[in-house]
Each structure stands twice: as structure tokens, then as C-alpha cells.
Amino acid sequence: MSTTGATADPLAALGTLPGVAGSVESVRKAVDRVYGHRIMRRRSNEITSEAALRGARGSAALSGADWALEEVRRRADFSADDEARTVGAALRLTAEAGQLLSIWRQSPLRVLARLHLVAAADNGDAVGRPRQDGEPVDEPLVELPLPDANEVAGRLEGLSRLIIAGGSAPALVTAAVVHGELLALRPFGSHNGLVARAAERIVLIGSGLDPKSVCPAEVGHGELGRAAYVAALDGYASGTPEGMAAWITHCGKATELGARESTAVCEALQRGAA
């Protein structure tokens, strides 16, 4: 992770990059539209459940399991093949994310370990801990150079300190940095993309931007597509101000699209069509 200069609050400094403030404001307006909808006052639990399902579908699509929403909705067995296991992992992570908010503020690394354990659904020695040098990483979507174990450990510790310290950075900025850093590091042997997007969700919920978890950024990331996702991540990994700003605004657009998705669900429920 790079910032624009030495500062007591490096995440807040990222919020001053060109275009980021506008993205933050646009996201806030999109989220406010969902929360202001009359359906949210009566049926918010239904919106939250639907957002979780759609968010999991979007995250799984980016990890190579691009299933139709109705297929995700009707399927009960997620063990048949690699795609099914990916969708199952995304669903488990979405369900788990909301249970980890209080722990996240105190021990982000513990939460990340738990997320990987949930995603992998395995008790192997490599599950729930950062990878060691020489251990393979299964993350075909991300082709960035793979940091060694020492760099992973150092950057994870730095990220953890920033989260625990808090600060004045907008929720979007913090969520984007957590997401981007985990994808760039790929700290686990598998499921790094799913874990990174679940961690982004945790930040957006826990920050108070989306407390009911009805604006699934994963939907937007999926809708924007894998090519745009990878290109934006390359910008983050470059560490340049322009690249960082491009990644944050990309995450902002994804969150806006997630909010738009839930607004459409609210409209459908209001019409009695869902």
C-alpha cells in the first residue's frame, strides 16, 4: 500500500486524491436512496437477505463461477465441482461477514483468518493462516507479482494497525484499501478474492455507511466485469496517486451499482413483483 506522503492518517490522505471525494459523495447519495426507500422501513430484513444472495453471486462470478441468480437461489448442494464449491464459499462468507464486526475493529488479522477458514471449509494446515514461502497460491484472476511471505506479514500487520487505529478516512477509502491490499498480497493459498471482497463488505457495514448490508459492492464488481476489475487492481498495485484513485473510484462505482440493485429490489417489492 502506498500513500501520497508521510502522515498520521495515510488512509485519510488517499481521500484527497483527485476524483476520490466525488466518488465518496456519489456513493453516499446512492446509499441514502436505498435507506430512504419506504420498503426499507417495513421489509429491510428481506432486502438484506436478497443483497447477501446477490452479493455472493457477484463475488463468485469474479472467482470464475458465473452462475445465474436463480441457479444460486435454488441450489442446495455446493460440493459437486469447483464452480459449485466457489459459489458455496461465497455464500458462507457473506453469511459470516456480519458476525465478525466487533472482532474486526480489535483484531482484523483474526477475522481474515476466520474468513479464509470459512471459505476453504477445510481444516488443513494451510487454512486460516498466511502462506509461507514456497506454498502455492490458487488465484488465477490476479497475475500481479506475488509478494514473499515476509512482505505479506509486514503489510498485513501495517494494514491491521491502520484499521485498529481508526481515523478520519471515508468508509469507501478504507474498504477499497483493505480489498486492494488483500488482492495484491494474496496472503492465503486460496480464496483470496472471495476473502478480500468479504472484508470490503465488513468495512462498509462496520463503518456505518451500510449498517444493514443492503448495498453489496460485490454485485457492482461483478457487473463491471473481470477485465475492469483487474485493470483497476493494477492501478492500486502501482502505488501511484492516479492508480490508487482509479482503484478507489472503481470500488465506489461497484458500491453504487450494489445500491442500485437493492433499490430495484425495493421497487419490485413495492410493486408486488418480488
PDB file of C-alpha atoms in Angstrom:
ATOM      1  CA  MET A   1       0.000   0.000   0.000  1.00  0.00           C
ATOM      2  CA  SER A   2       1.293   3.433  -0.914  1.00  0.00           C
ATOM      3  CA  THR A   3       0.134   6.860   0.147  1.00  0.00           C
ATOM      4  CA  THR A   4       0.766  10.338  -1.079  1.00  0.00           C
ATOM      5  CA  GLY A   5       3.095  11.175   1.781  1.00  0.00           C
ATOM      6  CA  ALA A   6       4.033  10.603   5.401  1.00  0.00           C
ATOM      7  CA  THR A   7       1.024  11.460   7.523  1.00  0.00           C
ATOM      8  CA  ALA A   8      -0.533  10.340  10.783  1.00  0.00           C
ATOM      9  CA  ASP A   9      -3.593   9.207   8.834  1.00  0.00           C
ATOM     10  CA  PRO A  10      -2.456   7.801   5.469  1.00  0.00           C
ATOM     11  CA  LEU A  11      -5.919   6.490   4.593  1.00  0.00           C
ATOM     12  CA  ALA A  12      -7.369   9.974   5.024  1.00  0.00           C
ATOM     13  CA  ALA A  13      -4.664  11.277   2.691  1.00  0.00           C
ATOM     14  CA  LEU A  14      -5.952   8.945  -0.006  1.00  0.00           C
ATOM     15  CA  GLY A  15      -9.336  10.602   0.330  1.00  0.00           C
ATOM     16  CA  THR A  16      -7.819  13.824  -1.015  1.00  0.00           C
ATOM     17  CA  LEU A  17      -6.710  12.271  -4.307  1.00  0.00           C
ATOM     18  CA  PRO A  18      -8.337  13.757  -7.425  1.00  0.00           C
ATOM     19  CA  GLY A  19     -11.765  12.282  -8.061  1.00  0.00           C
ATOM     20  CA  VAL A  20     -11.995  10.374  -4.794  1.00  0.00           C
ATOM     21  CA  ALA A  21     -14.042  12.966  -2.907  1.00  0.00           C
ATOM     22  CA  GLY A  22     -16.582  12.997  -5.737  1.00  0.00           C
ATOM     23  CA  SER A  23     -16.803   9.201  -5.653  1.00  0.00           C
ATOM     24  CA  VAL A  24     -17.306   9.238  -1.881  1.00  0.00           C
ATOM     25  CA  GLU A  25     -20.160  11.723  -2.233  1.00  0.00           C
ATOM     26  CA  SER A  26     -21.750   9.787  -5.088  1.00  0.00           C
ATOM     27  CA  VAL A  27     -21.663   6.581  -3.042  1.00  0.00           C
ATOM     28  CA  ARG A  28     -23.239   8.328  -0.069  1.00  0.00           C
ATOM     29  CA  LYS A  29     -26.113   9.589  -2.218  1.00  0.00           C
ATOM     30  CA  ALA A  30     -26.687   6.133  -3.719  1.00  0.00           C
ATOM     31  CA  VAL A  31     -26.736   4.521  -0.272  1.00  0.00           C
ATOM     32  CA  ASP A  32     -29.076   7.206   1.074  1.00  0.00           C
ATOM     33  CA  ARG A  33     -31.528   6.470  -1.744  1.00  0.00           C
ATOM     34  CA  VAL A  34     -31.799   2.843  -0.667  1.00  0.00           C
ATOM     35  CA  TYR A  35     -32.146   3.632   3.018  1.00  0.00           C
ATOM     36  CA  GLY A  36     -34.723   6.296   2.273  1.00  0.00           C
ATOM     37  CA  HIS A  37     -36.970   3.944   0.314  1.00  0.00           C
ATOM     38  CA  ARG A  38     -40.296   3.259   2.027  1.00  0.00           C
ATOM     39  CA  ILE A  39     -39.859  -0.507   1.640  1.00  0.00           C
ATOM     40  CA  MET A  40     -36.745  -0.331   3.816  1.00  0.00           C
ATOM     41  CA  ARG A  41     -38.848   0.869   6.735  1.00  0.00           C
ATOM     42  CA  ARG A  42     -41.023  -2.260   6.646  1.00  0.00           C
ATOM     43  CA  ARG A  43     -39.067  -5.024   4.975  1.00  0.00           C
ATOM     44  CA  SER A  44     -35.380  -4.276   5.496  1.00  0.00           C
ATOM     45  CA  ASN A  45     -34.621  -7.860   6.534  1.00  0.00           C
ATOM     46  CA  GLU A  46     -35.815  -9.091   3.150  1.00  0.00           C
ATOM     47  CA  ILE A  47     -33.622  -6.543   1.371  1.00  0.00           C
ATOM     48  CA  THR A  48     -30.633  -7.580   3.453  1.00  0.00           C
ATOM     49  CA  SER A  49     -31.174 -11.257   2.640  1.00  0.00           C
ATOM     50  CA  GLU A  50     -31.569 -10.580  -1.063  1.00  0.00           C
ATOM     51  CA  ALA A  51     -28.499  -8.336  -1.092  1.00  0.00           C
ATOM     52  CA  ALA A  52     -26.478 -11.111   0.564  1.00  0.00           C
ATOM     53  CA  LEU A  53     -27.536 -13.615  -2.086  1.00  0.00           C
ATOM     54  CA  ARG A  54     -26.813 -11.261  -4.963  1.00  0.00           C
ATOM     55  CA  GLY A  55     -23.524 -10.151  -3.449  1.00  0.00           C
ATOM     56  CA  ALA A  56     -22.359 -13.739  -3.083  1.00  0.00           C
ATOM     57  CA  ARG A  57     -23.308 -14.445  -6.683  1.00  0.00           C
ATOM     58  CA  GLY A  58     -21.308 -11.429  -7.878  1.00  0.00           C
ATOM     59  CA  SER A  59     -18.241 -12.358  -5.850  1.00  0.00           C
ATOM     60  CA  ALA A  60     -18.336 -15.952  -7.066  1.00  0.00           C
ATOM     61  CA  ALA A  61     -18.614 -14.746 -10.675  1.00  0.00           C
ATOM     62  CA  LEU A  62     -15.353 -12.828 -10.302  1.00  0.00           C
ATOM     63  CA  SER A  63     -13.740 -16.010  -8.997  1.00  0.00           C
ATOM     64  CA  GLY A  64     -14.813 -17.962 -12.061  1.00  0.00           C
ATOM     65  CA  ALA A  65     -18.260 -19.303 -11.098  1.00  0.00           C
ATOM     66  CA  ASP A  66     -20.624 -17.049 -13.037  1.00  0.00           C
ATOM     67  CA  TRP A  67     -23.979 -18.628 -12.233  1.00  0.00           C
ATOM     68  CA  ALA A  68     -27.388 -17.176 -12.889  1.00  0.00           C
ATOM     69  CA  LEU A  69     -29.005 -15.749  -9.784  1.00  0.00           C
ATOM     70  CA  GLU A  70     -31.855 -18.249  -9.888  1.00  0.00           C
ATOM     71  CA  GLU A  71     -29.383 -21.121 -10.030  1.00  0.00           C
ATOM     72  CA  VAL A  72     -27.704 -19.829  -6.865  1.00  0.00           C
ATOM     73  CA  ARG A  73     -31.108 -19.383  -5.266  1.00  0.00           C
ATOM     74  CA  ARG A  74     -32.400 -22.893  -5.973  1.00  0.00           C
ATOM     75  CA  ARG A  75     -29.226 -24.939  -5.489  1.00  0.00           C
ATOM     76  CA  ALA A  76     -28.843 -26.815  -2.204  1.00  0.00           C
ATOM     77  CA  ASP A  77     -25.661 -28.817  -2.875  1.00  0.00           C
ATOM     78  CA  PHE A  78     -22.480 -26.806  -3.376  1.00  0.00           C
ATOM     79  CA  SER A  79     -19.980 -29.647  -3.372  1.00  0.00           C
ATOM     80  CA  ALA A  80     -20.370 -31.132  -6.837  1.00  0.00           C
ATOM     81  CA  ASP A  81     -17.465 -29.402  -8.609  1.00  0.00           C
ATOM     82  CA  ASP A  82     -15.063 -26.445  -8.401  1.00  0.00           C
ATOM     83  CA  GLU A  83     -17.654 -23.880  -9.515  1.00  0.00           C
ATOM     84  CA  ALA A  84     -20.214 -25.143  -7.026  1.00  0.00           C
ATOM     85  CA  ARG A  85     -17.640 -25.031  -4.242  1.00  0.00           C
ATOM     86  CA  THR A  86     -16.749 -21.452  -5.175  1.00  0.00           C
ATOM     87  CA  VAL A  87     -20.387 -20.375  -5.007  1.00  0.00           C
ATOM     88  CA  GLY A  88     -20.795 -22.195  -1.704  1.00  0.00           C
ATOM     89  CA  ALA A  89     -17.731 -20.432  -0.313  1.00  0.00           C
ATOM     90  CA  ALA A  90     -19.077 -17.039  -1.394  1.00  0.00           C
ATOM     91  CA  LEU A  91     -22.422 -17.739   0.285  1.00  0.00           C
ATOM     92  CA  ARG A  92     -20.746 -18.828   3.518  1.00  0.00           C
ATOM     93  CA  LEU A  93     -18.547 -15.740   3.589  1.00  0.00           C
ATOM     94  CA  THR A  94     -21.477 -13.420   3.043  1.00  0.00           C
ATOM     95  CA  ALA A  95     -23.336 -15.047   5.921  1.00  0.00           C
ATOM     96  CA  GLU A  96     -20.276 -14.895   8.172  1.00  0.00           C
ATOM     97  CA  ALA A  97     -19.257 -11.289   7.485  1.00  0.00           C
ATOM     98  CA  GLY A  98     -21.950  -9.699   9.629  1.00  0.00           C
ATOM     99  CA  GLN A  99     -20.955 -11.822  12.629  1.00  0.00           C
ATOM    100  CA  LEU A 100     -17.391 -10.508  12.744  1.00  0.00           C
ATOM    101  CA  LEU A 101     -17.832  -6.748  13.028  1.00  0.00           C
ATOM    102  CA  SER A 102     -16.830  -6.309  16.667  1.00  0.00           C
ATOM    103  CA  ILE A 103     -13.803  -8.586  16.262  1.00  0.00           C
ATOM    104  CA  TRP A 104     -12.711  -6.730  13.109  1.00  0.00           C
ATOM    105  CA  ARG A 105     -12.231  -3.464  14.987  1.00  0.00           C
ATOM    106  CA  GLN A 106      -9.982  -5.169  17.530  1.00  0.00           C
ATOM    107  CA  SER A 107      -8.213  -7.875  15.539  1.00  0.00           C
ATOM    108  CA  PRO A 108      -8.507  -7.665  11.744  1.00  0.00           C
ATOM    109  CA  LEU A 109      -5.985 -10.451  11.217  1.00  0.00           C
ATOM    110  CA  ARG A 110      -8.062 -12.812  13.327  1.00  0.00           C
ATOM    111  CA  VAL A 111     -11.084 -12.000  11.173  1.00  0.00           C
ATOM    112  CA  LEU A 112      -9.163 -12.600   7.951  1.00  0.00           C
ATOM    113  CA  ALA A 113      -8.035 -15.983   9.261  1.00  0.00           C
ATOM    114  CA  ARG A 114     -11.631 -16.831  10.117  1.00  0.00           C
ATOM    115  CA  LEU A 115     -12.851 -15.751   6.678  1.00  0.00           C
ATOM    116  CA  HIS A 116     -10.322 -17.997   4.986  1.00  0.00           C
ATOM    117  CA  LEU A 117     -11.301 -20.898   7.215  1.00  0.00           C
ATOM    118  CA  VAL A 118     -14.966 -20.372   6.321  1.00  0.00           C
ATOM    119  CA  ALA A 119     -14.225 -20.068   2.607  1.00  0.00           C
ATOM    120  CA  ALA A 120     -11.980 -23.112   2.443  1.00  0.00           C
ATOM    121  CA  ALA A 121     -14.261 -25.296   4.609  1.00  0.00           C
ATOM    122  CA  ASP A 122     -11.162 -27.321   5.389  1.00  0.00           C
ATOM    123  CA  ASN A 123      -9.061 -27.978   8.462  1.00  0.00           C
ATOM    124  CA  GLY A 124      -5.761 -28.419   6.629  1.00  0.00           C
ATOM    125  CA  ASP A 125      -2.533 -26.957   7.967  1.00  0.00           C
ATOM    126  CA  ALA A 126      -2.523 -24.164   5.371  1.00  0.00           C
ATOM    127  CA  VAL A 127      -6.055 -22.953   6.131  1.00  0.00           C
ATOM    128  CA  GLY A 128      -6.645 -19.849   8.219  1.00  0.00           C
ATOM    129  CA  ARG A 129      -3.051 -18.623   8.228  1.00  0.00           C
ATOM    130  CA  PRO A 130      -0.898 -16.556   5.861  1.00  0.00           C
ATOM    131  CA  ARG A 131       1.016 -18.634   3.355  1.00  0.00           C
ATOM    132  CA  GLN A 132       4.681 -19.458   3.762  1.00  0.00           C
ATOM    133  CA  ASP A 133       7.370 -19.124   1.118  1.00  0.00           C
ATOM    134  CA  GLY A 134       7.119 -21.890  -1.435  1.00  0.00           C
ATOM    135  CA  GLU A 135       3.453 -22.612  -0.840  1.00  0.00           C
ATOM    136  CA  PRO A 136       1.316 -22.348  -3.997  1.00  0.00           C
ATOM    137  CA  VAL A 137      -1.406 -19.756  -4.455  1.00  0.00           C
ATOM    138  CA  ASP A 138      -4.533 -20.561  -6.430  1.00  0.00           C
ATOM    139  CA  GLU A 139      -5.809 -17.179  -7.663  1.00  0.00           C
ATOM    140  CA  PRO A 140      -5.893 -17.271 -11.476  1.00  0.00           C
ATOM    141  CA  LEU A 141      -7.669 -13.924 -11.866  1.00  0.00           C
ATOM    142  CA  VAL A 142      -4.783 -11.945 -10.344  1.00  0.00           C
ATOM    143  CA  GLU A 143      -1.486 -12.089 -12.229  1.00  0.00           C
ATOM    144  CA  LEU A 144       0.449  -9.487 -10.261  1.00  0.00           C
ATOM    145  CA  PRO A 145       3.884 -10.477  -8.910  1.00  0.00           C
ATOM    146  CA  LEU A 146       3.428 -12.500  -5.750  1.00  0.00           C
ATOM    147  CA  PRO A 147       4.969 -10.909  -2.638  1.00  0.00           C
ATOM    148  CA  ASP A 148       7.079 -13.189  -0.458  1.00  0.00           C
ATOM    149  CA  ALA A 149       5.936 -14.311   2.981  1.00  0.00           C
ATOM    150  CA  ASN A 150       7.924 -11.656   4.852  1.00  0.00           C
ATOM    151  CA  GLU A 151       6.386  -8.857   2.806  1.00  0.00           C
ATOM    152  CA  VAL A 152       2.929 -10.347   3.277  1.00  0.00           C
ATOM    153  CA  ALA A 153       3.380 -10.494   7.050  1.00  0.00           C
ATOM    154  CA  GLY A 154       4.702  -6.934   7.259  1.00  0.00           C
ATOM    155  CA  ARG A 155       1.988  -5.420   5.093  1.00  0.00           C
ATOM    156  CA  LEU A 156      -0.780  -7.326   6.855  1.00  0.00           C
ATOM    157  CA  GLU A 157       0.493  -6.043  10.183  1.00  0.00           C
ATOM    158  CA  GLY A 158       0.585  -2.497   8.818  1.00  0.00           C
ATOM    159  CA  LEU A 159      -2.946  -2.814   7.494  1.00  0.00           C
ATOM    160  CA  SER A 160      -4.101  -4.160  10.841  1.00  0.00           C
ATOM    161  CA  ARG A 161      -2.585  -1.203  12.701  1.00  0.00           C
ATOM    162  CA  LEU A 162      -4.352   1.256  10.410  1.00  0.00           C
ATOM    163  CA  ILE A 163      -7.719  -0.415  10.951  1.00  0.00           C
ATOM    164  CA  ILE A 164      -7.338  -0.630  14.714  1.00  0.00           C
ATOM    165  CA  ALA A 165      -6.191   2.995  14.930  1.00  0.00           C
ATOM    166  CA  GLY A 166      -9.246   4.192  13.026  1.00  0.00           C
ATOM    167  CA  GLY A 167      -9.075   7.683  11.606  1.00  0.00           C
ATOM    168  CA  SER A 168     -10.994  10.130   9.513  1.00  0.00           C
ATOM    169  CA  ALA A 169     -10.837   8.353   6.153  1.00  0.00           C
ATOM    170  CA  PRO A 170     -14.183   7.820   4.408  1.00  0.00           C
ATOM    171  CA  ALA A 171     -15.534   4.278   4.597  1.00  0.00           C
ATOM    172  CA  LEU A 172     -15.159   3.846   0.848  1.00  0.00           C
ATOM    173  CA  VAL A 173     -11.443   4.615   1.012  1.00  0.00           C
ATOM    174  CA  THR A 174     -10.797   2.206   3.880  1.00  0.00           C
ATOM    175  CA  ALA A 175     -12.865  -0.540   2.243  1.00  0.00           C
ATOM    176  CA  ALA A 176     -11.075  -0.107  -1.087  1.00  0.00           C
ATOM    177  CA  VAL A 177      -7.634  -0.227   0.525  1.00  0.00           C
ATOM    178  CA  VAL A 178      -8.471  -3.364   2.523  1.00  0.00           C
ATOM    179  CA  HIS A 179      -9.837  -5.006  -0.625  1.00  0.00           C
ATOM    180  CA  GLY A 180      -6.923  -3.944  -2.821  1.00  0.00           C
ATOM    181  CA  GLU A 181      -4.239  -4.844  -0.316  1.00  0.00           C
ATOM    182  CA  LEU A 182      -5.591  -8.354   0.189  1.00  0.00           C
ATOM    183  CA  LEU A 183      -5.798  -8.946  -3.554  1.00  0.00           C
ATOM    184  CA  ALA A 184      -2.303  -7.599  -4.127  1.00  0.00           C
ATOM    185  CA  LEU A 185      -0.835  -9.701  -1.301  1.00  0.00           C
ATOM    186  CA  ARG A 186      -2.879 -12.894  -1.793  1.00  0.00           C
ATOM    187  CA  PRO A 187      -1.955 -13.884   1.765  1.00  0.00           C
ATOM    188  CA  PHE A 188      -3.673 -17.276   1.644  1.00  0.00           C
ATOM    189  CA  GLY A 189      -3.182 -20.266  -0.571  1.00  0.00           C
ATOM    190  CA  SER A 190      -6.706 -19.995  -1.977  1.00  0.00           C
ATOM    191  CA  HIS A 191      -9.929 -17.937  -1.975  1.00  0.00           C
ATOM    192  CA  ASN A 192      -8.113 -14.600  -1.687  1.00  0.00           C
ATOM    193  CA  GLY A 193     -10.550 -12.786  -3.966  1.00  0.00           C
ATOM    194  CA  LEU A 194     -13.574 -14.031  -2.057  1.00  0.00           C
ATOM    195  CA  VAL A 195     -11.953 -13.106   1.268  1.00  0.00           C
ATOM    196  CA  ALA A 196     -10.943  -9.655   0.006  1.00  0.00           C
ATOM    197  CA  ARG A 197     -14.465  -8.851  -1.130  1.00  0.00           C
ATOM    198  CA  ALA A 198     -15.932 -10.134   2.142  1.00  0.00           C
ATOM    199  CA  ALA A 199     -13.511  -7.894   4.042  1.00  0.00           C
ATOM    200  CA  GLU A 200     -14.617  -4.930   1.932  1.00  0.00           C
ATOM    201  CA  ARG A 201     -18.198  -5.745   2.924  1.00  0.00           C
ATOM    202  CA  ILE A 202     -17.245  -5.837   6.611  1.00  0.00           C
ATOM    203  CA  VAL A 203     -15.698  -2.372   6.394  1.00  0.00           C
ATOM    204  CA  LEU A 204     -18.722  -0.884   4.636  1.00  0.00           C
ATOM    205  CA  ILE A 205     -21.074  -2.365   7.244  1.00  0.00           C
ATOM    206  CA  GLY A 206     -18.966  -1.623  10.290  1.00  0.00           C
ATOM    207  CA  SER A 207     -18.215   1.945   9.253  1.00  0.00           C
ATOM    208  CA  GLY A 208     -21.901   2.807   9.392  1.00  0.00           C
ATOM    209  CA  LEU A 209     -22.075   3.565   5.667  1.00  0.00           C
ATOM    210  CA  ASP A 210     -24.187   0.456   5.041  1.00  0.00           C
ATOM    211  CA  PRO A 211     -25.138  -0.879   8.501  1.00  0.00           C
ATOM    212  CA  LYS A 212     -27.917  -3.154   7.221  1.00  0.00           C
ATOM    213  CA  SER A 213     -25.698  -4.569   4.464  1.00  0.00           C
ATOM    214  CA  VAL A 214     -28.062  -3.723   1.631  1.00  0.00           C
ATOM    215  CA  CYS A 215     -25.543  -2.224  -0.830  1.00  0.00           C
ATOM    216  CA  PRO A 216     -23.462  -5.204  -1.973  1.00  0.00           C
ATOM    217  CA  ALA A 217     -20.358  -3.910  -3.720  1.00  0.00           C
ATOM    218  CA  GLU A 218     -19.752  -7.459  -4.971  1.00  0.00           C
ATOM    219  CA  VAL A 219     -22.748  -7.041  -7.287  1.00  0.00           C
ATOM    220  CA  GLY A 220     -21.142  -3.983  -8.819  1.00  0.00           C
ATOM    221  CA  HIS A 221     -17.723  -5.590  -9.132  1.00  0.00           C
ATOM    222  CA  GLY A 222     -19.329  -8.453 -10.984  1.00  0.00           C
ATOM    223  CA  GLU A 223     -21.345  -6.146 -13.207  1.00  0.00           C
ATOM    224  CA  LEU A 224     -18.318  -4.033 -14.109  1.00  0.00           C
ATOM    225  CA  GLY A 225     -16.561  -7.220 -15.188  1.00  0.00           C
ATOM    226  CA  ARG A 226     -13.326  -9.060 -14.599  1.00  0.00           C
ATOM    227  CA  ALA A 227     -11.285  -7.033 -17.108  1.00  0.00           C
ATOM    228  CA  ALA A 228     -12.146  -3.709 -15.465  1.00  0.00           C
ATOM    229  CA  TYR A 229     -11.560  -5.231 -12.036  1.00  0.00           C
ATOM    230  CA  VAL A 230      -8.078  -6.446 -12.937  1.00  0.00           C
ATOM    231  CA  ALA A 231      -7.178  -3.158 -14.650  1.00  0.00           C
ATOM    232  CA  ALA A 232      -8.232  -1.169 -11.596  1.00  0.00           C
ATOM    233  CA  LEU A 233      -6.297  -3.519  -9.316  1.00  0.00           C
ATOM    234  CA  ASP A 234      -3.190  -2.948 -11.424  1.00  0.00           C
ATOM    235  CA  GLY A 235      -3.610   0.746 -10.634  1.00  0.00           C
ATOM    236  CA  TYR A 236      -3.763   0.010  -6.925  1.00  0.00           C
ATOM    237  CA  ALA A 237      -0.664  -2.179  -7.095  1.00  0.00           C
ATOM    238  CA  SER A 238       1.258   0.538  -8.933  1.00  0.00           C
ATOM    239  CA  GLY A 239       1.081   2.694  -5.810  1.00  0.00           C
ATOM    240  CA  THR A 240       0.815   5.875  -7.883  1.00  0.00           C
ATOM    241  CA  PRO A 241      -1.712   8.555  -6.873  1.00  0.00           C
ATOM    242  CA  GLU A 242      -3.513   8.090 -10.181  1.00  0.00           C
ATOM    243  CA  GLY A 243      -3.624   4.320  -9.823  1.00  0.00           C
ATOM    244  CA  MET A 244      -4.816   4.447  -6.228  1.00  0.00           C
ATOM    245  CA  ALA A 245      -7.518   6.959  -7.110  1.00  0.00           C
ATOM    246  CA  ALA A 246      -8.651   4.790 -10.032  1.00  0.00           C
ATOM    247  CA  TRP A 247      -8.999   1.750  -7.762  1.00  0.00           C
ATOM    248  CA  ILE A 248     -10.917   3.660  -5.085  1.00  0.00           C
ATOM    249  CA  THR A 249     -13.300   5.163  -7.637  1.00  0.00           C
ATOM    250  CA  HIS A 250     -13.766   1.723  -9.198  1.00  0.00           C
ATOM    251  CA  CYS A 251     -14.773   0.359  -5.783  1.00  0.00           C
ATOM    252  CA  GLY A 252     -17.046   3.368  -5.393  1.00  0.00           C
ATOM    253  CA  LYS A 253     -18.777   2.630  -8.669  1.00  0.00           C
ATOM    254  CA  ALA A 254     -19.213  -1.001  -7.620  1.00  0.00           C
ATOM    255  CA  THR A 255     -20.835   0.084  -4.362  1.00  0.00           C
ATOM    256  CA  GLU A 256     -23.146   2.455  -6.233  1.00  0.00           C
ATOM    257  CA  LEU A 257     -24.204  -0.393  -8.515  1.00  0.00           C
ATOM    258  CA  GLY A 258     -24.851  -2.565  -5.478  1.00  0.00           C
ATOM    259  CA  ALA A 259     -27.028   0.176  -4.025  1.00  0.00           C
ATOM    260  CA  ARG A 260     -28.859   0.491  -7.343  1.00  0.00           C
ATOM    261  CA  GLU A 261     -29.502  -3.264  -7.330  1.00  0.00           C
ATOM    262  CA  SER A 262     -31.138  -3.100  -3.915  1.00  0.00           C
ATOM    263  CA  THR A 263     -33.128  -0.031  -4.916  1.00  0.00           C
ATOM    264  CA  ALA A 264     -34.506  -2.093  -7.800  1.00  0.00           C
ATOM    265  CA  VAL A 265     -35.381  -4.890  -5.362  1.00  0.00           C
ATOM    266  CA  CYS A 266     -37.228  -2.348  -3.200  1.00  0.00           C
ATOM    267  CA  GLU A 267     -39.153  -1.131  -6.245  1.00  0.00           C
ATOM    268  CA  ALA A 268     -40.060  -4.690  -7.206  1.00  0.00           C
ATOM    269  CA  LEU A 269     -41.313  -5.442  -3.713  1.00  0.00           C
ATOM    270  CA  GLN A 270     -43.318  -2.262  -3.732  1.00  0.00           C
ATOM    271  CA  ARG A 271     -44.983  -3.339  -6.947  1.00  0.00           C
ATOM    272  CA  GLY A 272     -45.623  -6.779  -5.514  1.00  0.00           C
ATOM    273  CA  ALA A 273     -43.488  -8.345  -8.196  1.00  0.00           C
ATOM    274  CA  ALA A 274     -40.863  -9.930  -5.974  1.00  0.00           C
TER     275      ALA A 274
END
